[in-house]
Structure formats: structure tokens, C-alpha cells
CSV table of N, CA and C in Angstrom, one decimal:
chain,number,residue,atom,x,y,z
A,68,MET,N,-15.7,50.0,59.3
A,68,MET,CA,-15.9,49.0,58.2
A,68,MET,C,-17.2,49.1,57.5
A,69,PRO,N,-18.3,49.5,58.1
A,69,PRO,CA,-19.5,49.6,57.3
A,69,PRO,C,-19.4,50.6,56.2
A,70,ASP,N,-18.5,51.6,56.3
A,70,ASP,CA,-18.4,52.7,55.3
A,70,ASP,C,-17.6,52.2,54.1
A,71,GLU,N,-16.9,51.1,54.2
A,71,GLU,CA,-16.2,50.7,53.0
A,71,GLU,C,-17.1,50.2,51.9
A,72,PRO,N,-16.8,50.5,50.7
A,72,PRO,CA,-17.6,49.9,49.6
A,72,PRO,C,-17.4,48.4,49.6
A,73,SER,N,-18.5,47.8,49.4
A,73,SER,CA,-18.4,46.3,49.4
A,73,SER,C,-17.9,45.8,48.0
A,74,GLN,N,-17.1,44.8,48.1
A,74,GLN,CA,-16.6,44.2,46.8
A,74,GLN,C,-17.7,43.5,46.1
A,75,PRO,N,-17.9,43.7,44.8
A,75,PRO,CA,-18.9,42.9,44.1
A,75,PRO,C,-18.5,41.4,44.2
A,76,THR,N,-19.5,40.6,44.5
A,76,THR,CA,-19.2,39.2,44.5
A,76,THR,C,-19.6,38.6,43.2
A,77,ALA,N,-18.9,37.6,42.8
A,77,ALA,CA,-19.2,36.9,41.6
A,77,ALA,C,-20.5,36.1,41.8
A,78,ARG,N,-21.3,36.2,40.8
A,78,ARG,CA,-22.6,35.5,40.9
A,78,ARG,C,-22.4,34.1,40.5
A,79,ARG,N,-22.8,33.2,41.3
A,79,ARG,CA,-22.6,31.8,41.1
A,79,ARG,C,-23.9,31.1,40.7
A,80,LEU,N,-23.8,30.2,39.8
A,80,LEU,CA,-24.9,29.4,39.4
A,80,LEU,C,-25.2,28.3,40.4
A,81,ARG,N,-26.4,27.9,40.5
A,81,ARG,CA,-26.7,26.7,41.3
A,81,ARG,C,-26.1,25.5,40.7
A,82,LYS,N,-25.8,24.5,41.5
A,82,LYS,CA,-25.1,23.3,41.0
A,82,LYS,C,-26.0,22.7,39.9
A,83,SER,N,-27.3,22.6,40.1
A,83,SER,CA,-28.1,21.9,39.1
A,83,SER,C,-28.1,22.7,37.8
A,84,THR,N,-28.1,24.0,37.8
A,84,THR,CA,-28.1,24.8,36.6
A,84,THR,C,-26.8,24.6,35.9
A,85,ALA,N,-25.7,24.6,36.7
A,85,ALA,CA,-24.4,24.4,36.1
A,85,ALA,C,-24.3,23.0,35.4
A,86,VAL,N,-24.8,22.0,36.0
A,86,VAL,CA,-24.7,20.7,35.4
A,86,VAL,C,-25.5,20.6,34.1
A,87,THR,N,-26.7,21.3,34.2
A,87,THR,CA,-27.6,21.3,33.0
A,87,THR,C,-26.9,22.0,31.8
A,88,LEU,N,-26.3,23.2,32.1
A,88,LEU,CA,-25.6,23.9,31.1
A,88,LEU,C,-24.4,23.1,30.6
A,89,ALA,N,-23.7,22.5,31.5
A,89,ALA,CA,-22.5,21.7,31.0
A,89,ALA,C,-23.0,20.5,30.1
A,90,ALA,N,-24.1,19.9,30.5
A,90,ALA,CA,-24.6,18.8,29.6
A,90,ALA,C,-25.0,19.3,28.3
A,91,ALA,N,-25.7,20.5,28.2
A,91,ALA,CA,-26.1,21.1,27.0
A,91,ALA,C,-24.9,21.4,26.1
A,92,ALA,N,-23.9,22.1,26.8
A,92,ALA,CA,-22.7,22.4,26.0
A,92,ALA,C,-22.0,21.2,25.5
A,93,GLY,N,-21.9,20.2,26.3
A,93,GLY,CA,-21.3,18.9,25.9
A,93,GLY,C,-22.0,18.3,24.7
A,94,TYR,N,-23.3,18.3,24.7
A,94,TYR,CA,-24.0,17.8,23.6
A,94,TYR,C,-23.8,18.6,22.3
A,95,VAL,N,-23.8,19.9,22.5
A,95,VAL,CA,-23.5,20.8,21.3
A,95,VAL,C,-22.1,20.5,20.7
A,96,ILE,N,-21.2,20.4,21.6
A,96,ILE,CA,-19.8,20.1,21.2
A,96,ILE,C,-19.7,18.7,20.5
A,97,ALA,N,-20.3,17.7,21.1
A,97,ALA,CA,-20.3,16.4,20.6
A,97,ALA,C,-21.0,16.3,19.2
A,98,TRP,N,-22.1,17.0,19.1
A,98,TRP,CA,-22.8,17.1,17.8
A,98,TRP,C,-22.0,17.8,16.8
A,99,GLY,N,-21.3,18.9,17.1
A,99,GLY,CA,-20.4,19.5,16.2
A,99,GLY,C,-19.3,18.6,15.7
A,100,VAL,N,-18.7,17.9,16.6
A,100,VAL,CA,-17.6,17.0,16.3
A,100,VAL,C,-18.1,15.9,15.4
A,101,ALA,N,-19.3,15.4,15.7
A,101,ALA,CA,-19.9,14.3,14.9
A,101,ALA,C,-20.2,14.8,13.5
A,102,VAL,N,-20.7,16.0,13.3
A,102,VAL,CA,-21.0,16.5,12.0
A,102,VAL,C,-19.7,16.7,11.2
A,103,ALA,N,-18.7,17.3,11.9
A,103,ALA,CA,-17.4,17.5,11.2
A,103,ALA,C,-16.8,16.2,10.8
A,104,GLY,N,-16.9,15.2,11.7
A,104,GLY,CA,-16.4,13.8,11.4
A,104,GLY,C,-17.1,13.2,10.2
A,105,ILE,N,-18.4,13.4,10.2
A,105,ILE,CA,-19.2,12.9,9.1
A,105,ILE,C,-18.8,13.5,7.8
A,106,GLY,N,-18.6,14.8,7.8
A,106,GLY,CA,-18.1,15.6,6.6
A,106,GLY,C,-16.8,15.1,6.1
A,107,VAL,N,-15.8,14.9,7.0
A,107,VAL,CA,-14.5,14.4,6.6
A,107,VAL,C,-14.6,13.0,6.1
A,108,MET,N,-15.3,12.2,6.7
A,108,MET,CA,-15.5,10.8,6.2
A,108,MET,C,-16.1,10.7,4.9
A,109,ASN,N,-17.1,11.6,4.7
A,109,ASN,CA,-17.8,11.7,3.4
A,109,ASN,C,-16.9,12.1,2.3
A,110,ALA,N,-16.1,13.1,2.6
A,110,ALA,CA,-15.1,13.6,1.6
A,110,ALA,C,-14.1,12.6,1.2
A,111,GLU,N,-13.6,11.8,2.2
A,111,GLU,CA,-12.6,10.8,2.0
A,111,GLU,C,-13.3,9.7,1.2
A,112,ARG,N,-14.5,9.3,1.6
A,112,ARG,CA,-15.2,8.2,0.8
A,112,ARG,C,-15.4,8.6,-0.6
A,113,ALA,N,-15.8,9.8,-0.9
A,113,ALA,CA,-16.0,10.3,-2.2
A,113,ALA,C,-14.7,10.3,-3.0
A,114,ALA,N,-13.6,10.8,-2.4
A,114,ALA,CA,-12.3,10.8,-3.1
A,114,ALA,C,-11.9,9.4,-3.5
A,115,VAL,N,-12.0,8.5,-2.6
A,115,VAL,CA,-11.6,7.1,-2.9
A,115,VAL,C,-12.5,6.5,-4.0
A,116,ALA,N,-13.8,6.7,-3.9
A,116,ALA,CA,-14.7,6.2,-4.9
A,116,ALA,C,-14.4,6.8,-6.3
A,117,MET,N,-14.1,8.1,-6.3
A,117,MET,CA,-13.8,8.8,-7.6
A,117,MET,C,-12.5,8.3,-8.2
A,118,SER,N,-11.5,8.1,-7.3
A,118,SER,CA,-10.2,7.6,-7.8
A,118,SER,C,-10.3,6.2,-8.3
A,119,ARG,N,-11.0,5.3,-7.7
A,119,ARG,CA,-11.2,4.0,-8.2
A,119,ARG,C,-12.0,4.0,-9.5
A,120,PHE,N,-13.0,4.7,-9.6
A,120,PHE,CA,-13.8,4.8,-10.8
A,120,PHE,C,-13.0,5.4,-11.9
A,121,GLY,N,-12.3,6.5,-11.7
A,121,GLY,CA,-11.5,7.1,-12.7
A,121,GLY,C,-10.4,6.3,-13.2
A,122,ASN,N,-9.6,5.6,-12.3
A,122,ASN,CA,-8.5,4.8,-12.7
A,122,ASN,C,-9.1,3.5,-13.5
A,123,ALA,N,-10.1,2.9,-13.0
A,123,ALA,CA,-10.6,1.7,-13.7
A,123,ALA,C,-11.2,2.1,-15.1
A,124,THR,N,-11.9,3.2,-15.1
A,124,THR,CA,-12.6,3.6,-16.4
A,124,THR,C,-11.5,3.9,-17.4
A,125,ALA,N,-10.5,4.7,-17.0
A,125,ALA,CA,-9.4,5.1,-17.9
A,125,ALA,C,-8.6,3.8,-18.4
A,126,GLU,N,-8.4,2.9,-17.5
A,126,GLU,CA,-7.7,1.7,-17.8
A,126,GLU,C,-8.5,0.9,-18.8
A,127,ASP,N,-9.8,0.7,-18.6
A,127,ASP,CA,-10.6,-0.1,-19.5
A,127,ASP,C,-10.7,0.6,-20.9
A,128,LEU,N,-10.9,1.9,-20.9
A,128,LEU,CA,-11.0,2.7,-22.1
A,128,LEU,C,-9.7,2.6,-22.9
A,129,ALA,N,-8.5,2.6,-22.3
A,129,ALA,CA,-7.3,2.5,-22.9
A,129,ALA,C,-7.1,1.1,-23.6
A,130,HIS,N,-7.6,0.1,-22.9
A,130,HIS,CA,-7.6,-1.2,-23.5
A,130,HIS,C,-8.5,-1.4,-24.7
A,131,LEU,N,-9.7,-0.9,-24.5
A,131,LEU,CA,-10.7,-1.0,-25.6
A,131,LEU,C,-10.4,-0.1,-26.8
A,132,ALA,N,-9.7,1.0,-26.6
A,132,ALA,CA,-9.4,1.9,-27.7
A,132,ALA,C,-8.2,1.5,-28.5
A,133,LEU,N,-7.4,0.5,-28.1
A,133,LEU,CA,-6.2,0.1,-28.8
A,133,LEU,C,-6.5,-0.2,-30.3
A,134,ASP,N,-7.3,-1.2,-30.6
A,134,ASP,CA,-7.5,-1.6,-32.0
A,134,ASP,C,-8.1,-0.5,-32.8
A,135,PRO,N,-9.2,0.2,-32.4
A,135,PRO,CA,-9.7,1.3,-33.2
A,135,PRO,C,-8.7,2.4,-33.5
A,136,LEU,N,-7.9,2.7,-32.5
A,136,LEU,CA,-6.9,3.8,-32.6
A,136,LEU,C,-5.9,3.4,-33.6
A,137,LEU,N,-5.4,2.1,-33.6
A,137,LEU,CA,-4.4,1.7,-34.5
A,137,LEU,C,-5.0,1.6,-36.0
A,138,ARG,N,-6.3,1.3,-36.1
A,138,ARG,CA,-6.9,1.3,-37.4
A,138,ARG,C,-7.3,2.7,-37.9
A,139,GLY,N,-7.3,3.7,-36.9
A,139,GLY,CA,-7.7,5.0,-37.3
A,139,GLY,C,-9.3,5.1,-37.4
A,140,ASP,N,-10.0,4.3,-36.7
A,140,ASP,CA,-11.4,4.2,-36.8
A,140,ASP,C,-12.1,5.2,-35.8
A,141,ARG,N,-12.4,6.4,-36.3
A,141,ARG,CA,-13.0,7.4,-35.4
A,141,ARG,C,-14.4,7.0,-35.1
A,142,ILE,N,-15.1,6.4,-36.0
A,142,ILE,CA,-16.5,6.0,-35.7
A,142,ILE,C,-16.6,5.1,-34.6
A,143,GLU,N,-15.9,4.0,-34.5
A,143,GLU,CA,-15.9,3.1,-33.4
A,143,GLU,C,-15.5,3.7,-32.1
A,144,LEU,N,-14.4,4.5,-32.1
A,144,LEU,CA,-14.0,5.3,-30.9
A,144,LEU,C,-15.1,6.3,-30.5
A,145,GLY,N,-15.7,6.9,-31.5
A,145,GLY,CA,-16.8,7.9,-31.2
A,145,GLY,C,-18.0,7.2,-30.5
A,146,LEU,N,-18.3,6.0,-31.0
A,146,LEU,CA,-19.4,5.3,-30.3
A,146,LEU,C,-19.0,4.9,-28.9
A,147,LEU,N,-17.8,4.4,-28.8
A,147,LEU,CA,-17.4,4.0,-27.4
A,147,LEU,C,-17.3,5.1,-26.5
A,148,THR,N,-16.8,6.2,-26.9
A,148,THR,CA,-16.6,7.4,-26.0
A,148,THR,C,-18.0,8.0,-25.7
A,149,ASN,N,-18.9,8.1,-26.7
A,149,ASN,CA,-20.2,8.7,-26.5
A,149,ASN,C,-21.0,7.8,-25.5
A,150,ARG,N,-20.8,6.5,-25.5
A,150,ARG,CA,-21.5,5.6,-24.6
A,150,ARG,C,-21.0,5.9,-23.2
A,151,LEU,N,-19.7,6.0,-23.0
A,151,LEU,CA,-19.1,6.3,-21.7
A,151,LEU,C,-19.4,7.7,-21.2
A,152,ALA,N,-19.4,8.6,-22.1
A,152,ALA,CA,-19.7,10.0,-21.7
A,152,ALA,C,-21.1,10.3,-21.3
A,153,ALA,N,-22.0,9.3,-21.6
A,153,ALA,CA,-23.4,9.4,-21.2
A,153,ALA,C,-23.6,9.2,-19.7
A,154,ARG,N,-22.6,8.7,-19.1
A,154,ARG,CA,-22.6,8.5,-17.6
A,154,ARG,C,-22.5,9.8,-16.9
A,155,PRO,N,-23.3,10.0,-15.8
A,155,PRO,CA,-23.3,11.3,-15.2
A,155,PRO,C,-21.9,11.7,-14.5
A,156,GLU,N,-21.1,10.7,-14.2
A,156,GLU,CA,-19.9,10.9,-13.5
A,156,GLU,C,-18.8,11.5,-14.4
A,157,ILE,N,-19.0,11.3,-15.7
A,157,ILE,CA,-17.9,11.6,-16.7
A,157,ILE,C,-18.3,12.9,-17.4
A,158,ARG,N,-17.4,13.9,-17.3
A,158,ARG,CA,-17.6,15.2,-18.0
A,158,ARG,C,-17.0,15.2,-19.4
A,159,ARG,N,-15.8,14.6,-19.5
A,159,ARG,CA,-15.1,14.8,-20.8
A,159,ARG,C,-14.2,13.5,-21.0
A,160,ILE,N,-14.2,13.1,-22.2
A,160,ILE,CA,-13.3,12.0,-22.6
A,160,ILE,C,-12.5,12.5,-23.9
A,161,ALA,N,-11.2,12.3,-23.8
A,161,ALA,CA,-10.4,12.6,-25.0
A,161,ALA,C,-9.4,11.5,-25.3
A,162,ILE,N,-9.3,11.2,-26.5
A,162,ILE,CA,-8.3,10.2,-27.0
A,162,ILE,C,-7.4,10.9,-27.9
A,163,HIS,N,-6.1,10.8,-27.6
A,163,HIS,CA,-5.0,11.5,-28.4
A,163,HIS,C,-4.2,10.4,-29.1
A,164,THR,N,-3.6,10.8,-30.3
A,164,THR,CA,-2.7,9.9,-31.0
A,164,THR,C,-1.3,10.0,-30.3
A,165,ALA,N,-0.4,9.2,-30.8
A,165,ALA,CA,0.9,9.1,-30.2
A,165,ALA,C,1.6,10.5,-30.4
A,166,ASP,N,1.3,11.2,-31.4
A,166,ASP,CA,1.9,12.5,-31.6
A,166,ASP,C,1.1,13.6,-30.9
A,167,GLU,N,0.3,13.3,-30.0
A,167,GLU,CA,-0.5,14.2,-29.1
A,167,GLU,C,-1.6,15.0,-29.8
A,168,ARG,N,-2.0,14.5,-31.0
A,168,ARG,CA,-3.1,15.2,-31.7
A,168,ARG,C,-4.4,14.6,-31.2
A,169,PRO,N,-5.4,15.5,-30.9
A,169,PRO,CA,-6.7,14.9,-30.5
A,169,PRO,C,-7.3,14.1,-31.6
A,170,PHE,N,-7.7,12.9,-31.2
A,170,PHE,CA,-8.4,12.0,-32.2
A,170,PHE,C,-9.9,12.0,-32.0
A,171,VAL,N,-10.3,11.8,-30.8
A,171,VAL,CA,-11.7,11.9,-30.4
A,171,VAL,C,-11.9,12.7,-29.1
A,172,VAL,N,-12.7,13.6,-29.1
A,172,VAL,CA,-13.0,14.4,-27.9
A,172,VAL,C,-14.5,14.5,-27.7
A,173,VAL,N,-15.0,14.1,-26.5
A,173,VAL,CA,-16.4,14.1,-26.2
A,173,VAL,C,-16.6,14.8,-24.9
A,174,GLY,N,-17.5,15.8,-24.8
A,174,GLY,CA,-17.9,16.5,-23.6
A,174,GLY,C,-16.9,17.7,-23.3
A,175,ALA,N,-17.2,18.4,-22.2
A,175,ALA,CA,-16.4,19.5,-21.8
A,175,ALA,C,-16.3,19.5,-20.3
A,176,ALA,N,-15.1,19.9,-19.9
A,176,ALA,CA,-14.9,20.0,-18.4
A,176,ALA,C,-14.0,21.1,-18.1
A,177,PRO,N,-14.1,21.7,-16.9
A,177,PRO,CA,-13.2,22.8,-16.5
A,177,PRO,C,-11.8,22.2,-16.3
A,178,ALA,N,-10.8,23.1,-16.4
A,178,ALA,CA,-9.4,22.7,-16.2
A,178,ALA,C,-9.2,22.1,-14.8
A,179,THR,N,-10.0,22.4,-13.9
A,179,THR,CA,-9.8,21.9,-12.5
A,179,THR,C,-10.4,20.6,-12.2
A,180,ALA,N,-11.1,20.0,-13.2
A,180,ALA,CA,-11.8,18.7,-13.0
A,180,ALA,C,-10.8,17.6,-12.9
A,181,PRO,N,-11.0,16.7,-11.9
A,181,PRO,CA,-10.0,15.6,-11.8
A,181,PRO,C,-10.0,14.8,-13.1
A,182,THR,N,-8.8,14.6,-13.6
A,182,THR,CA,-8.6,13.9,-14.8
A,182,THR,C,-7.7,12.7,-14.6
A,183,TYR,N,-8.0,11.6,-15.3
A,183,TYR,CA,-7.3,10.3,-15.2
A,183,TYR,C,-6.8,10.0,-16.6
A,184,VAL,N,-5.5,9.8,-16.7
A,184,VAL,CA,-4.9,9.6,-18.0
A,184,VAL,C,-4.2,8.2,-18.0
A,185,ARG,N,-4.4,7.5,-19.1
A,185,ARG,CA,-3.7,6.2,-19.3
A,185,ARG,C,-3.2,6.1,-20.7
A,186,PRO,N,-2.0,5.5,-20.9
A,186,PRO,CA,-1.5,5.3,-22.3
A,186,PRO,C,-2.3,4.2,-23.0
A,187,VAL,N,-2.5,4.3,-24.3
A,187,VAL,CA,-3.0,3.3,-25.1
A,187,VAL,C,-1.8,2.6,-25.7
A,188,ALA,N,-1.5,1.4,-25.3
A,188,ALA,CA,-0.2,0.8,-25.6
A,188,ALA,C,-0.4,-0.6,-26.1
A,189,ALA,N,0.4,-1.0,-27.1
A,189,ALA,CA,0.5,-2.4,-27.6
A,189,ALA,C,1.9,-2.9,-27.3
A,190,GLY,N,2.1,-3.6,-26.2
A,190,GLY,CA,3.4,-4.0,-25.7
A,190,GLY,C,4.2,-2.8,-25.2
A,191,ASP,N,5.3,-2.5,-25.9
A,191,ASP,CA,6.1,-1.4,-25.5
A,191,ASP,C,5.8,-0.2,-26.4
A,192,THR,N,4.9,-0.3,-27.4
A,192,THR,CA,4.6,0.8,-28.3
A,192,THR,C,3.4,1.5,-27.8
A,193,VAL,N,3.6,2.8,-27.7
A,193,VAL,CA,2.4,3.7,-27.3
A,193,VAL,C,1.8,4.2,-28.5
A,194,ALA,N,0.5,3.9,-28.6
A,194,ALA,CA,-0.3,4.3,-29.8
A,194,ALA,C,-1.0,5.7,-29.5
A,195,GLY,N,-1.1,6.0,-28.3
A,195,GLY,CA,-1.8,7.3,-27.9
A,195,GLY,C,-2.1,7.3,-26.4
A,196,GLU,N,-3.1,8.1,-26.0
A,196,GLU,CA,-3.5,8.1,-24.6
A,196,GLU,C,-4.9,8.5,-24.5
A,197,VAL,N,-5.5,8.1,-23.4
A,197,VAL,CA,-6.9,8.4,-23.1
A,197,VAL,C,-6.9,9.3,-21.9
A,198,SER,N,-7.8,10.3,-21.8
A,198,SER,CA,-8.0,11.0,-20.6
A,198,SER,C,-9.4,11.2,-20.3
A,199,ILE,N,-9.8,11.0,-19.0
A,199,ILE,CA,-11.2,11.1,-18.6
A,199,ILE,C,-11.3,12.1,-17.5
A,200,ALA,N,-12.1,13.1,-17.7
A,200,ALA,CA,-12.3,14.1,-16.6
A,200,ALA,C,-13.6,13.8,-16.0
A,201,LEU,N,-13.6,13.8,-14.6
A,201,LEU,CA,-14.8,13.4,-13.9
A,201,LEU,C,-15.5,14.6,-13.2
A,202,ASP,N,-16.7,14.4,-12.8
A,202,ASP,CA,-17.5,15.4,-12.0
A,202,ASP,C,-17.4,15.0,-10.6
A,203,PRO,N,-16.7,15.7,-9.7
A,203,PRO,CA,-16.6,15.3,-8.3
A,203,PRO,C,-17.9,15.3,-7.6
A,204,ALA,N,-18.8,16.1,-8.0
A,204,ALA,CA,-20.1,16.2,-7.3
A,204,ALA,C,-20.9,14.9,-7.4
A,205,SER,N,-20.6,14.1,-8.5
A,205,SER,CA,-21.3,12.8,-8.7
A,205,SER,C,-20.9,11.8,-7.6
A,206,PHE,N,-19.8,12.0,-7.0
A,206,PHE,CA,-19.3,11.0,-6.0
A,206,PHE,C,-19.6,11.3,-4.6
A,207,ALA,N,-20.0,12.5,-4.3
A,207,ALA,CA,-20.3,12.9,-2.9
A,207,ALA,C,-21.7,12.4,-2.5
A,208,VAL,N,-21.7,11.9,-1.3
A,208,VAL,CA,-23.0,11.5,-0.7
A,208,VAL,C,-23.6,12.7,0.0
A,209,SER,N,-24.9,12.9,-0.2
A,209,SER,CA,-25.5,14.0,0.4
A,209,SER,C,-25.5,13.9,1.9
A,210,SER,N,-25.4,15.1,2.6
A,210,SER,CA,-25.3,15.1,4.0
A,210,SER,C,-26.5,14.6,4.7
A,211,SER,N,-27.7,14.8,4.0
A,211,SER,CA,-28.9,14.3,4.6
A,211,SER,C,-28.9,12.7,4.6
A,212,PHE,N,-28.3,12.1,3.6
A,212,PHE,CA,-28.3,10.7,3.5
A,212,PHE,C,-27.3,10.2,4.6
A,213,VAL,N,-26.2,10.8,4.8
A,213,VAL,CA,-25.2,10.4,5.8
A,213,VAL,C,-25.9,10.6,7.2
A,214,LEU,N,-26.6,11.7,7.4
A,214,LEU,CA,-27.2,11.9,8.7
A,214,LEU,C,-28.3,10.9,8.9
A,215,ALA,N,-29.1,10.5,7.9
A,215,ALA,CA,-30.1,9.5,8.0
A,215,ALA,C,-29.5,8.1,8.3
A,216,GLU,N,-28.3,7.9,7.8
A,216,GLU,CA,-27.6,6.6,8.1
A,216,GLU,C,-27.2,6.6,9.6
A,217,SER,N,-26.9,7.7,10.2
A,217,SER,CA,-26.4,7.7,11.5
A,217,SER,C,-27.4,8.3,12.5
A,218,TRP,N,-28.7,8.0,12.3
A,218,TRP,CA,-29.7,8.6,13.2
A,218,TRP,C,-29.6,7.9,14.6
A,219,GLU,N,-29.1,6.7,14.7
A,219,GLU,CA,-29.0,6.0,16.0
A,219,GLU,C,-28.1,6.8,16.9
A,220,PHE,N,-27.0,7.3,16.4
A,220,PHE,CA,-26.0,8.1,17.2
A,220,PHE,C,-26.6,9.4,17.7
A,221,ALA,N,-27.4,10.0,16.8
A,221,ALA,CA,-28.0,11.3,17.2
A,221,ALA,C,-29.0,11.0,18.3
A,222,PHE,N,-29.8,9.9,18.1
A,222,PHE,CA,-30.8,9.6,19.1
A,222,PHE,C,-30.1,9.3,20.5
A,223,ALA,N,-29.0,8.5,20.4
A,223,ALA,CA,-28.3,8.1,21.7
A,223,ALA,C,-27.8,9.4,22.3
A,224,GLY,N,-27.3,10.3,21.6
A,224,GLY,CA,-26.8,11.6,22.1
A,224,GLY,C,-27.9,12.4,22.8
A,225,LEU,N,-29.0,12.4,22.1
A,225,LEU,CA,-30.2,13.1,22.6
A,225,LEU,C,-30.7,12.5,23.9
A,226,ALA,N,-30.7,11.2,23.9
A,226,ALA,CA,-31.2,10.4,25.2
A,226,ALA,C,-30.2,10.7,26.3
A,227,LEU,N,-28.9,10.7,26.0
A,227,LEU,CA,-27.9,11.0,27.1
A,227,LEU,C,-28.1,12.4,27.6
A,228,THR,N,-28.4,13.4,26.7
A,228,THR,CA,-28.5,14.8,27.1
A,228,THR,C,-29.8,14.9,28.0
A,229,VAL,N,-30.9,14.3,27.6
A,229,VAL,CA,-32.1,14.3,28.4
A,229,VAL,C,-31.8,13.7,29.8
A,230,PHE,N,-31.1,12.6,29.8
A,230,PHE,CA,-30.8,12.0,31.1
A,230,PHE,C,-29.9,13.0,32.0
A,231,LEU,N,-28.9,13.6,31.3
A,231,LEU,CA,-28.0,14.5,32.1
A,231,LEU,C,-28.8,15.8,32.5
A,232,PHE,N,-29.7,16.2,31.7
A,232,PHE,CA,-30.6,17.3,32.2
A,232,PHE,C,-31.4,16.9,33.4
A,233,TYR,N,-32.0,15.7,33.3
A,233,TYR,CA,-32.8,15.2,34.5
A,233,TYR,C,-31.9,15.1,35.7
A,234,LEU,N,-30.7,14.5,35.5
A,234,LEU,CA,-29.8,14.3,36.7
A,234,LEU,C,-29.4,15.7,37.2
A,235,GLY,N,-29.1,16.6,36.3
A,235,GLY,CA,-28.7,18.0,36.8
A,235,GLY,C,-29.8,18.7,37.5
A,236,SER,N,-31.0,18.5,37.1
A,236,SER,CA,-32.1,19.2,37.8
A,236,SER,C,-32.4,18.5,39.1
A,237,ARG,N,-32.1,17.3,39.3
A,237,ARG,CA,-32.4,16.6,40.5
A,237,ARG,C,-31.2,16.6,41.5
A,238,LEU,N,-30.1,17.2,41.1
A,238,LEU,CA,-28.9,17.2,42.0
A,238,LEU,C,-29.1,17.9,43.3
A,239,GLY,N,-29.9,19.0,43.3
A,239,GLY,CA,-30.1,19.7,44.5
A,239,GLY,C,-31.3,19.2,45.3
A,240,SER,N,-32.0,18.2,44.8
A,240,SER,CA,-33.1,17.6,45.5
A,240,SER,C,-32.7,16.7,46.7
A,241,PRO,N,-33.4,16.7,47.8
A,241,PRO,CA,-33.0,15.9,48.9
A,241,PRO,C,-33.3,14.4,48.6
A,242,GLU,N,-34.2,14.1,47.6
A,242,GLU,CA,-34.5,12.7,47.4
A,242,GLU,C,-33.4,11.9,46.7
A,243,LEU,N,-32.5,12.6,46.0
A,243,LEU,CA,-31.5,12.0,45.2
A,243,LEU,C,-30.3,11.4,46.0
């Protein structure tokens, strides 16, 4: 038997080291899930805010544009759209007549920009339509702001990790 090559044995970690590594891995995983969750919640919050703003602004502009559009008053519509287009959330505003000709166009936006369209209508008669293209970046909350808002959770996770490290290091001690 002594001449047989010995089988390599698997190297085992001490129990305290294993617990410490498990605690560290758990914290890293929990932190990753939290950051991913914050990102998803931030994106959803931004999409909802952008949708509300776009729908409300387009609806208001369609209501305010009715009389000047019926009168053919480009100056009044130009003043109204320029005032709205000065907002950082708005990239482009266009008001078209009933025959789809551009009447007033302010700003520029890529074709992929989220656009909200509403008819300009008096009763059942459509006088034209308004379209508002928004800048999605204006509605996103910065990650640093979101992380600053959730510092308590990060601190609690860190405190739990420190406690688990301490517990793991004391596992092999006779005093515990």
C-alpha cells in the first residue's frame, strides 16, 4: 500500500474563512441586485414622468392653439411654441393644419425622440394637430442622486457584512 500514489485531497477552507467569504459574496450579490433594482426603478419612474409631462403638455398646447390656428395667426402660435420650447424637456414642437401642412415648427429632434401628438379640435371638427418631441435625458434621475437617497440601505448592508465577518472569524473560537 505505501507504494500506491496517494490521491490528491481536496483542499478545504476553515469554517470561519468559508463563512467570511460567503458573507462577502452575499453582500456583493445583494449590492448588485440593489443597484440593478435602483436602475430599473429609475427608468420606470423616468418613463412615467415623461409620459405624464408629454401627454399633459400636448393636451394643453392643443387646447391653447385652437383659436390662433383657426385665425391663421402664426405670430401668436410662434410666441406660444417658443415659450414652451424654451423648457429643457422639450426638443421640438410642431403644429400642423388639418391638411397636414406644417404651420409652426420650433426646435429639432431626432426621429427616435418620444413624441406626443394631440388633435387640435373644435367639437367634432379637427383644425390640425400638435406634436411635441421630448428629451428623455431630462427625465432621468442621476444614479448618484438615487444612491444618495438610499444611503441607509447601503449602510445597513455594510453593517450586516461587518457583523457577519466578525461572526465568521469568531466561529472557530472556543469563547463563542
